[in-house]
PDB file of C-alpha atoms and ligand atoms in Angstrom:
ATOM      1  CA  UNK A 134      92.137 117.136 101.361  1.00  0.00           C
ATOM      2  CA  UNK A 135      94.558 114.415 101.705  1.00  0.00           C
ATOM      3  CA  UNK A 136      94.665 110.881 101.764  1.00  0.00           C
ATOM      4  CA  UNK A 137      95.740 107.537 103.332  1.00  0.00           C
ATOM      5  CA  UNK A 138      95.361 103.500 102.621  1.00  0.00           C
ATOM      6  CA  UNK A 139      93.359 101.420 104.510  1.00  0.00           C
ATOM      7  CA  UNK A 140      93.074  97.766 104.401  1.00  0.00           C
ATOM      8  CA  UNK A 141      89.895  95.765 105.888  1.00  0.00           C
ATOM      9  CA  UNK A 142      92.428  92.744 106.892  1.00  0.00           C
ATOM     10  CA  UNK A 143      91.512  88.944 106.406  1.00  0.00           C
ATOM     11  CA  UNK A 144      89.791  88.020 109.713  1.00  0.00           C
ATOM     12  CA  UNK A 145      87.286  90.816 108.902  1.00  0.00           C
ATOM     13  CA  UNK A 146      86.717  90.216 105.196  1.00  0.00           C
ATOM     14  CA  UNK A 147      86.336  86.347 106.073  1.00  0.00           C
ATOM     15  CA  UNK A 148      84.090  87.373 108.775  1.00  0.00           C
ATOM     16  CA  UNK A 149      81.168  89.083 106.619  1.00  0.00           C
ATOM     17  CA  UNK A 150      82.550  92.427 108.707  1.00  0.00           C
ATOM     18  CA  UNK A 151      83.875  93.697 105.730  1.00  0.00           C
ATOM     19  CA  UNK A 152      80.116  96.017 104.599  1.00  0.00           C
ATOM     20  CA  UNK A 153      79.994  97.359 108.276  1.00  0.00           C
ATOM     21  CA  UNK A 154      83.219  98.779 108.419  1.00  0.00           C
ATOM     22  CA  UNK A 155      83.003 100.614 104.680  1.00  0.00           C
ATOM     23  CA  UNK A 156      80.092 101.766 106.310  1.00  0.00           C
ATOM     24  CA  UNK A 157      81.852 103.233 109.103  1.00  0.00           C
ATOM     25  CA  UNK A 158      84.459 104.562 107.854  1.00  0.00           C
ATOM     26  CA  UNK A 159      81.973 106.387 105.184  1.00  0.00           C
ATOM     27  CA  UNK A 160      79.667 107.857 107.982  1.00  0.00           C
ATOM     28  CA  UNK A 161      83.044 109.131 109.736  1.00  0.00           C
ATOM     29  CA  UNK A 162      83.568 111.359 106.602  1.00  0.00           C
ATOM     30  CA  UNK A 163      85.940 109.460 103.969  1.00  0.00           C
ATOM     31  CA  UNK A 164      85.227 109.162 101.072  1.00  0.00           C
ATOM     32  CA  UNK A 165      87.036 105.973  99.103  1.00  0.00           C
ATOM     33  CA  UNK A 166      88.594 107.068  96.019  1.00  0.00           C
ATOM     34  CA  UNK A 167      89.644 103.318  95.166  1.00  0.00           C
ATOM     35  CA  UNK A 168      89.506  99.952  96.116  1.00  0.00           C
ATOM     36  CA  UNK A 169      89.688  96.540  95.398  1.00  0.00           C
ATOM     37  CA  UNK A 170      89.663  92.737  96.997  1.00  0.00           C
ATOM     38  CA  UNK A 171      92.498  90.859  96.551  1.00  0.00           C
ATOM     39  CA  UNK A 172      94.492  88.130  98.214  1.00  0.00           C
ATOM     40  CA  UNK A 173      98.522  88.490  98.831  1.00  0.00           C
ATOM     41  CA  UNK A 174     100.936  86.418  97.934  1.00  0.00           C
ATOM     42  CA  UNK A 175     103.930  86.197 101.384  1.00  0.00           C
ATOM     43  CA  UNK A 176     106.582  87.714  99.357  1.00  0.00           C
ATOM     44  CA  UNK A 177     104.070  91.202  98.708  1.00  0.00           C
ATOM     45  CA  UNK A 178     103.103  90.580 102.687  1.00  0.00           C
ATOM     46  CA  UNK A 179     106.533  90.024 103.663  1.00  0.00           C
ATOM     47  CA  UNK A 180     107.655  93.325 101.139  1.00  0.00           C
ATOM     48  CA  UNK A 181     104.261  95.642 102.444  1.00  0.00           C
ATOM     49  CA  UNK A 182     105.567  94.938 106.554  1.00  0.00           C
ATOM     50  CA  UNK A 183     109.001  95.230 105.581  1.00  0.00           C
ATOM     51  CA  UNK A 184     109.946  97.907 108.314  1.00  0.00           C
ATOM     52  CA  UNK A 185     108.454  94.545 111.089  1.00  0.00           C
ATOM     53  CA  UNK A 186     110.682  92.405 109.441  1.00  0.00           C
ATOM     54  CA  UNK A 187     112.829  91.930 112.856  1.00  0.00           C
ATOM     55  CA  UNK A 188     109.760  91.763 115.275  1.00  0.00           C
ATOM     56  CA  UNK A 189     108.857  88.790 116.894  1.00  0.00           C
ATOM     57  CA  UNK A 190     105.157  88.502 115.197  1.00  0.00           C
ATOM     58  CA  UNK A 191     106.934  89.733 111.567  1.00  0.00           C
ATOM     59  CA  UNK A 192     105.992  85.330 110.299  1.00  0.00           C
ATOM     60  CA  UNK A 193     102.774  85.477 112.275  1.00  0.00           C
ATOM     61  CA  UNK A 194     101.520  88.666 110.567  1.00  0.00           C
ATOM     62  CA  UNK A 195     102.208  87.800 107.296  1.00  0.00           C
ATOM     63  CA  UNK A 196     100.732  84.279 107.231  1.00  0.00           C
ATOM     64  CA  UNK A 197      97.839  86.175 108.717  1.00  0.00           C
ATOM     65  CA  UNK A 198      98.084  88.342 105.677  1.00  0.00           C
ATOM     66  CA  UNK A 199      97.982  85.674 103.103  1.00  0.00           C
ATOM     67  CA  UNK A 200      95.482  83.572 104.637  1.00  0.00           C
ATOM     68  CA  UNK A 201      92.252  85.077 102.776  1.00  0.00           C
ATOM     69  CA  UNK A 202      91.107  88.061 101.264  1.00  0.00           C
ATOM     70  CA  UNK A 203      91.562  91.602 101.656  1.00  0.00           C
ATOM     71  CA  UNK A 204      90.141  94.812 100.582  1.00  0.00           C
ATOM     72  CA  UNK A 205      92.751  98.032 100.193  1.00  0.00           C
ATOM     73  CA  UNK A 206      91.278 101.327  99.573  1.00  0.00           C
ATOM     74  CA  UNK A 207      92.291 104.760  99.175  1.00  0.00           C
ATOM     75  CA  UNK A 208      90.472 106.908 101.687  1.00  0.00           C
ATOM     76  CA  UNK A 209      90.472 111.141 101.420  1.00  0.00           C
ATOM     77  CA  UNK A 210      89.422 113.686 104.519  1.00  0.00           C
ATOM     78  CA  UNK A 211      91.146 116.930 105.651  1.00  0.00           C
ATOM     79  CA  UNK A 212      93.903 115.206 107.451  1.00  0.00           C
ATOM     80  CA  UNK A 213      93.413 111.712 106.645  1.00  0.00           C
ATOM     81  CA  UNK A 214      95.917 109.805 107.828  1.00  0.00           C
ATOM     82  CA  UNK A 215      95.586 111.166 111.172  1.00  0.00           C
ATOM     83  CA  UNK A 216      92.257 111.016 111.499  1.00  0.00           C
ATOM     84  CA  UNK A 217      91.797 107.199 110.124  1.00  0.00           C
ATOM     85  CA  UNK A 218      94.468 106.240 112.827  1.00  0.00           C
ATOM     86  CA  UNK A 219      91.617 107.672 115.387  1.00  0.00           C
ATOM     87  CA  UNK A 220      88.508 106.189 114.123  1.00  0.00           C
ATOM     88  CA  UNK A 221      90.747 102.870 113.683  1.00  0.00           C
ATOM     89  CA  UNK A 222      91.958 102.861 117.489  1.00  0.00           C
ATOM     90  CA  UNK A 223      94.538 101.738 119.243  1.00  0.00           C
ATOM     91  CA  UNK A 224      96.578  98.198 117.754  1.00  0.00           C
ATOM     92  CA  UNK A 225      95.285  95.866 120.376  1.00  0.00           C
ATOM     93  CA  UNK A 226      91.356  96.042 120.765  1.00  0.00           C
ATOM     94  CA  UNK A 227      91.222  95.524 124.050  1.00  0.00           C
ATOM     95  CA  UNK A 228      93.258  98.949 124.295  1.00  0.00           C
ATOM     96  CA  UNK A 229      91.288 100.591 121.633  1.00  0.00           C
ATOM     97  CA  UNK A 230      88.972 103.557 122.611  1.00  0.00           C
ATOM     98  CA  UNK A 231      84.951 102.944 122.394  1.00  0.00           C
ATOM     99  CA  UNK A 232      83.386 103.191 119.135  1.00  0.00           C
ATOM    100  CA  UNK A 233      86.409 102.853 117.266  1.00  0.00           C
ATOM    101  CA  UNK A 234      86.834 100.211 114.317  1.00  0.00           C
ATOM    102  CA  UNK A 235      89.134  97.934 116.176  1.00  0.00           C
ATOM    103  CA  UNK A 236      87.558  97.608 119.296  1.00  0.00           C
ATOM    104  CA  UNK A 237      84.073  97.000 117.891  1.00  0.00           C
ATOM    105  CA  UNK A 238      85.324  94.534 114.805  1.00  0.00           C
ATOM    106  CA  UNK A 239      89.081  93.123 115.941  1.00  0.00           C
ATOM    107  CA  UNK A 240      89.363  89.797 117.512  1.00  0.00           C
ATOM    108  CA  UNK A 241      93.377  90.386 118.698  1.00  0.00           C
ATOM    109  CA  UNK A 242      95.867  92.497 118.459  1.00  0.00           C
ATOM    110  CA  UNK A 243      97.129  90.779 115.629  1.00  0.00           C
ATOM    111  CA  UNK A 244      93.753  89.589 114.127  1.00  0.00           C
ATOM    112  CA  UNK A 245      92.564  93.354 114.209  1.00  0.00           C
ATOM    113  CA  UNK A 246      90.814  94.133 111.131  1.00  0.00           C
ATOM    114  CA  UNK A 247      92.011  97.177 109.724  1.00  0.00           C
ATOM    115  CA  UNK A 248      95.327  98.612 108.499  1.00  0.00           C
ATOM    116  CA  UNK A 249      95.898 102.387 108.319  1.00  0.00           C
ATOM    117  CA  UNK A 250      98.891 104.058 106.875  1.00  0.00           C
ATOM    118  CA  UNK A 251     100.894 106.175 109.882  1.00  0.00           C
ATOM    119  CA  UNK A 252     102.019 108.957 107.781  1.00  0.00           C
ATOM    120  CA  UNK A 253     101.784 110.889 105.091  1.00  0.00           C
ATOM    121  CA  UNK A 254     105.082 109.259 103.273  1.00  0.00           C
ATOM    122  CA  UNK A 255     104.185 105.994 103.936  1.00  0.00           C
ATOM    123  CA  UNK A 256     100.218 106.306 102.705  1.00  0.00           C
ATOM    124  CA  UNK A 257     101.836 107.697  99.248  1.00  0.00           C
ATOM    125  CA  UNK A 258     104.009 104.571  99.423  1.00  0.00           C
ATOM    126  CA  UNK A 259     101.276 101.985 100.258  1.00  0.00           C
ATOM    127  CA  UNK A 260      98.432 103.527  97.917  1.00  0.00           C
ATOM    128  CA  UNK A 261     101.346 103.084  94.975  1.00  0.00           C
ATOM    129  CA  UNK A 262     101.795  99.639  95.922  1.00  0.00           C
ATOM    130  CA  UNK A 263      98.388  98.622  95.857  1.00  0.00           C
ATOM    131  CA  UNK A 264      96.875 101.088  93.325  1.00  0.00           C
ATOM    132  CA  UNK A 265      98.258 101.692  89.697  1.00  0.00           C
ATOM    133  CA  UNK A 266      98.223 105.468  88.361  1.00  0.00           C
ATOM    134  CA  UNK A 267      95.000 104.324  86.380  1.00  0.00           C
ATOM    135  CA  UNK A 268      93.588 103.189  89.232  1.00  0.00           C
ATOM    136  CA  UNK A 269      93.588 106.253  91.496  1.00  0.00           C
ATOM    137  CA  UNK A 270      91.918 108.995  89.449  1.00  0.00           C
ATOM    138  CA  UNK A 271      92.956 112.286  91.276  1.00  0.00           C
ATOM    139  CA  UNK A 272      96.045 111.220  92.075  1.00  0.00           C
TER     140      UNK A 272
HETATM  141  N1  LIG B 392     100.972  93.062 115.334  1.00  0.00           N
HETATM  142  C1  LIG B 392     100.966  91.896 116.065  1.00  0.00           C
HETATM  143  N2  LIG B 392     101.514  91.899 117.326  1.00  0.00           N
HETATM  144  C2  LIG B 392     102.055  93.016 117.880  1.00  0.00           C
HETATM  145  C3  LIG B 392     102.083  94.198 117.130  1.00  0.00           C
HETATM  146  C4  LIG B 392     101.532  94.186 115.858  1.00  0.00           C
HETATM  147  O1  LIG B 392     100.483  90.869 115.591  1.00  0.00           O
HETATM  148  O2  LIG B 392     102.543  92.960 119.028  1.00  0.00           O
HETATM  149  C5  LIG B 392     100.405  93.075 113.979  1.00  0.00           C
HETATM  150  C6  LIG B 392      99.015  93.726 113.953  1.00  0.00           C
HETATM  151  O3  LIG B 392      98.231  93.058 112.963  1.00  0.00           O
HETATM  152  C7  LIG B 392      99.344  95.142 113.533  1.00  0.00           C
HETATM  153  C8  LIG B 392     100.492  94.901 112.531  1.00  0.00           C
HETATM  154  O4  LIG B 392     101.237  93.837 113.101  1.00  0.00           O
HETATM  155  O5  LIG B 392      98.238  95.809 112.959  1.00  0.00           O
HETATM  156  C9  LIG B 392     101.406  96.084 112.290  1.00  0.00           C
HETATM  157  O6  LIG B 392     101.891  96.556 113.542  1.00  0.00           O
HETATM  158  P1  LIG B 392     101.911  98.114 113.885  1.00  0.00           P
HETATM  159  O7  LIG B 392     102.713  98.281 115.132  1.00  0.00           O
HETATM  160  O8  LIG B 392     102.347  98.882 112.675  1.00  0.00           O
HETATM  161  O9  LIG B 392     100.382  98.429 114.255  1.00  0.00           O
HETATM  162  P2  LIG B 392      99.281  99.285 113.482  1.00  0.00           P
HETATM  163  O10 LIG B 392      99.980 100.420 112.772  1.00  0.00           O
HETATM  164  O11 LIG B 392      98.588  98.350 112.517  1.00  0.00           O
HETATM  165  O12 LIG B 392      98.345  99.767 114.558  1.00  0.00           O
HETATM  166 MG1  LIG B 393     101.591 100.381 111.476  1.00  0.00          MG
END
């Protein structure tokens, strides 16, 4: 077992989206091993995309970031940050496959509901800079 961050993102939270996709992402075999809601200031935004820092949508994203609540949570599955990345789909909805989080809850590309981590360094990364030691039993 293994495991990888996810964050339901602020257009879904604000949306009511946020019970339908914990749902989902249950029923494709995670199982969360914390969470919480919180809201970001744009200097922990701003630190969390760090490595999008010099792409064009780096201000976009995190004043999308900070503009309401969100919901991180540790998810575990035999390979899980792979396999979130697949039930997520692809960044843009329009390109994401059927079925997948994004293309049945995203409204854009960058309004797209979900975070996942894209490896296995970076989830260990993320899930410390969400979750305290106390806060991630098993870990
Ligand atoms: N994003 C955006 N425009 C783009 C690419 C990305 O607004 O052209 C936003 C989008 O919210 C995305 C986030 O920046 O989820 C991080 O981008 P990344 O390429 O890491 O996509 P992800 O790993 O989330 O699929
Ligand atoms: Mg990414």
């Amino acid at each position: 077992m293994s495991q990888t961050l996810a964050i339901i993102k602020p257009d879904a939270v604000e949306a009511g989206k946020a019970g339908k996709i914990l749902a989902h992402l249950e029923h494709a075999g995670f199982t969360v091993r914390a969470l919480k809601m919180t809201r970001l200031s744009a200097e922990q935004a701003g630190a969390f995309y760090e490595v999008h820092r010099e792409r064009p949508f780096y201000g976009e994203l995190v004043e999308f970031m900070t503009s309401g609540a969100v919901i991180p949570m540790v998810l575990e599955a035999d390979g899980a940050v792979p396999r979130l990345r697949e039930v997520i789909g692809a960044t843009d909805p329009a390109e994401a496959a059927e079925g997948t989080v994004r293309r049945l809850y995203a409204e854009s590309k960058g309004r797209n509901a979900i975070h996942a981590s894209d490896s296995d360094e970076n989830a260990a990364v993320e899930i410390a800079f969400f979750f305290s030691r106390m806060e991630r039993p098993g870990l």
